Amino acid sequence: MCYDGKVKSPACNQSWEDLTPAEQEEVRQAYEDIRSEWTSAFSGGGPEDRFARDILRQVDQLLR
């Protein structure tokens, strides 16, 4: 596992396909925490808000 200062993740330097189902679920859970924070923080209509929401949509698609 690696640690980026906030989230421990087994995904560092590994492709999604190389992770075990348990590791994939751990990444999903960590992302949900971040997603909740970003959704609250970037709920306005400014360009940075739209950019953050676009990133979240893209990550959502990748984790499916």
Coordinates of N, CA and C in Angstrom, one line a residue:
M1 N 0.8 -1.2 0.0 CA 0.0 0.0 0.0 C 0.9 1.2 0.0
C2 N 0.4 2.3 -0.6 CA 1.1 3.6 -0.5 C 0.2 4.6 0.2
Y3 N 0.8 5.6 0.6 CA 0.0 6.6 1.4 C 0.3 8.0 0.8
D4 N -0.7 8.7 0.4 CA -0.5 10.0 -0.2 C -0.8 11.2 0.8
G5 N -0.8 10.9 2.0 CA -1.1 11.9 3.0 C -2.5 11.9 3.5
K6 N -3.4 11.3 2.8 CA -4.8 11.3 3.1 C -5.4 9.9 3.0
V7 N -5.1 9.2 1.9 CA -5.8 7.9 1.6 C -4.7 6.9 1.4
K8 N -4.8 5.8 2.2 CA -4.0 4.6 1.9 C -4.6 3.9 0.8
S9 N -3.9 3.5 -0.2 CA -4.4 2.9 -1.4 C -3.5 1.8 -1.9
P10 N -4.0 0.6 -2.2 CA -3.2 -0.4 -2.8 C -3.0 -0.2 -4.3
A11 N -3.7 0.8 -4.8 CA -3.7 1.0 -6.3 C -2.5 1.8 -6.8
C12 N -1.7 2.3 -5.9 CA -0.6 3.1 -6.3 C 0.4 2.2 -7.2
N13 N 0.6 2.7 -8.4 CA 1.5 2.0 -9.3 C 1.0 0.7 -9.8
Q14 N -0.3 0.4 -9.7 CA -0.9 -0.8 -10.2 C -2.0 -0.5 -11.1
S15 N -2.2 -1.3 -12.1 CA -3.4 -1.1 -12.9 C -4.6 -1.7 -12.2
W16 N -5.8 -1.2 -12.5 CA -7.0 -1.6 -11.9 C -7.2 -3.1 -12.0
E17 N -6.9 -3.7 -13.2 CA -7.0 -5.1 -13.4 C -6.1 -6.0 -12.5
D18 N -5.0 -5.4 -12.1 CA -4.1 -6.1 -11.2 C -4.5 -6.2 -9.7
L19 N -5.5 -5.4 -9.4 CA -5.9 -5.3 -8.0 C -6.9 -6.5 -7.7
T20 N -6.9 -7.0 -6.5 CA -7.8 -8.0 -6.1 C -9.2 -7.3 -5.9
P21 N -10.3 -8.1 -5.9 CA -11.6 -7.5 -5.7 C -11.6 -6.7 -4.3
A22 N -11.0 -7.2 -3.3 CA -10.9 -6.5 -2.0 C -10.2 -5.2 -2.2
E23 N -9.1 -5.2 -2.9 CA -8.4 -3.9 -3.1 C -9.2 -2.9 -3.9
Q24 N -9.9 -3.4 -4.9 CA -10.7 -2.6 -5.7 C -11.8 -1.9 -4.9
E25 N -12.4 -2.7 -4.0 CA -13.4 -2.2 -3.1 C -12.9 -1.1 -2.1
E26 N -11.6 -1.4 -1.7 CA -11.0 -0.4 -0.8 C -10.8 1.0 -1.5
V27 N -10.4 0.9 -2.8 CA -10.2 2.1 -3.6 C -11.6 2.8 -3.8
R28 N -12.6 2.0 -4.1 CA -13.9 2.6 -4.2 C -14.4 3.3 -3.0
Q29 N -14.2 2.7 -1.8 CA -14.6 3.3 -0.6 C -13.8 4.6 -0.3
A30 N -12.5 4.6 -0.6 CA -11.7 5.8 -0.4 C -12.2 6.9 -1.3
Y31 N -12.5 6.5 -2.6 CA -13.0 7.5 -3.5 C -14.3 8.1 -3.1
E32 N -15.2 7.3 -2.5 CA -16.5 7.8 -2.0 C -16.3 8.9 -1.0
D33 N -15.3 8.7 -0.1 CA -15.1 9.8 0.9 C -14.7 11.1 0.2
I34 N -13.8 10.9 -0.7 CA -13.3 12.1 -1.5 C -14.4 12.7 -2.3
R35 N -15.2 11.9 -2.9 CA -16.3 12.3 -3.8 C -17.3 13.2 -2.9
S36 N -17.6 12.7 -1.7 CA -18.5 13.4 -0.9 C -18.0 14.8 -0.5
E37 N -16.7 14.9 -0.2 CA -16.1 16.2 0.1 C -16.1 17.1 -1.1
W38 N -15.8 16.6 -2.3 CA -15.7 17.4 -3.5 C -17.1 17.8 -3.9
T39 N -18.1 17.0 -3.8 CA -19.5 17.3 -4.1 C -19.9 18.5 -3.3
S40 N -19.6 18.5 -2.0 CA -20.0 19.6 -1.2 C -19.2 20.9 -1.5
A41 N -17.9 20.7 -1.7 CA -17.0 21.8 -1.9 C -17.2 22.5 -3.2
F42 N -17.6 21.8 -4.2 CA -17.7 22.3 -5.6 C -19.1 22.2 -6.1
S43 N -20.0 22.8 -5.3 CA -21.4 22.7 -5.7 C -21.9 23.9 -6.4
G44 N -21.1 24.9 -6.6 CA -21.5 26.2 -7.3 C -21.5 26.0 -8.8
G45 N -21.6 27.2 -9.4 CA -21.7 27.2 -10.9 C -20.5 27.7 -11.6
G46 N -19.4 28.0 -10.8 CA -18.2 28.6 -11.4 C -17.4 27.5 -12.2
P47 N -16.5 28.0 -13.0 CA -15.7 27.1 -13.8 C -14.9 26.0 -13.0
E48 N -14.4 26.4 -11.9 CA -13.7 25.4 -11.1 C -14.7 24.3 -10.5
D49 N -15.9 24.7 -10.2 CA -16.9 23.8 -9.8 C -17.3 22.8 -10.9
R50 N -17.5 23.3 -12.1 CA -17.8 22.4 -13.2 C -16.7 21.5 -13.6
F51 N -15.4 22.0 -13.5 CA -14.2 21.2 -13.7 C -14.2 20.1 -12.7
A52 N -14.4 20.4 -11.4 CA -14.3 19.3 -10.4 C -15.4 18.3 -10.6
R53 N -16.6 18.7 -11.0 CA -17.7 17.8 -11.2 C -17.4 16.9 -12.4
D54 N -16.7 17.5 -13.4 CA -16.4 16.7 -14.6 C -15.3 15.6 -14.2
I55 N -14.4 16.0 -13.4 CA -13.4 15.0 -12.9 C -14.1 13.9 -12.2
L56 N -15.0 14.2 -11.3 CA -15.8 13.2 -10.5 C -16.6 12.3 -11.5
R57 N -17.2 12.8 -12.5 CA -17.9 12.0 -13.5 C -17.0 11.0 -14.2
Q58 N -15.8 11.5 -14.5 CA -14.9 10.6 -15.2 C -14.4 9.5 -14.3
V59 N -14.1 9.8 -13.1 CA -13.6 8.8 -12.1 C -14.8 7.8 -11.9
D60 N -16.0 8.3 -11.7 CA -17.2 7.4 -11.6 C -17.2 6.4 -12.7
Q61 N -17.0 6.8 -13.9 CA -17.1 5.9 -15.0 C -15.9 4.9 -15.0
L62 N -14.7 5.3 -14.6 CA -13.6 4.4 -14.5 C -13.8 3.3 -13.4
L63 N -14.4 3.7 -12.4 CA -14.6 2.7 -11.3 C -15.8 1.8 -11.4
R64 N -16.5 1.9 -12.5 CA -17.6 1.0 -12.7 C -17.1 -0.3 -13.3

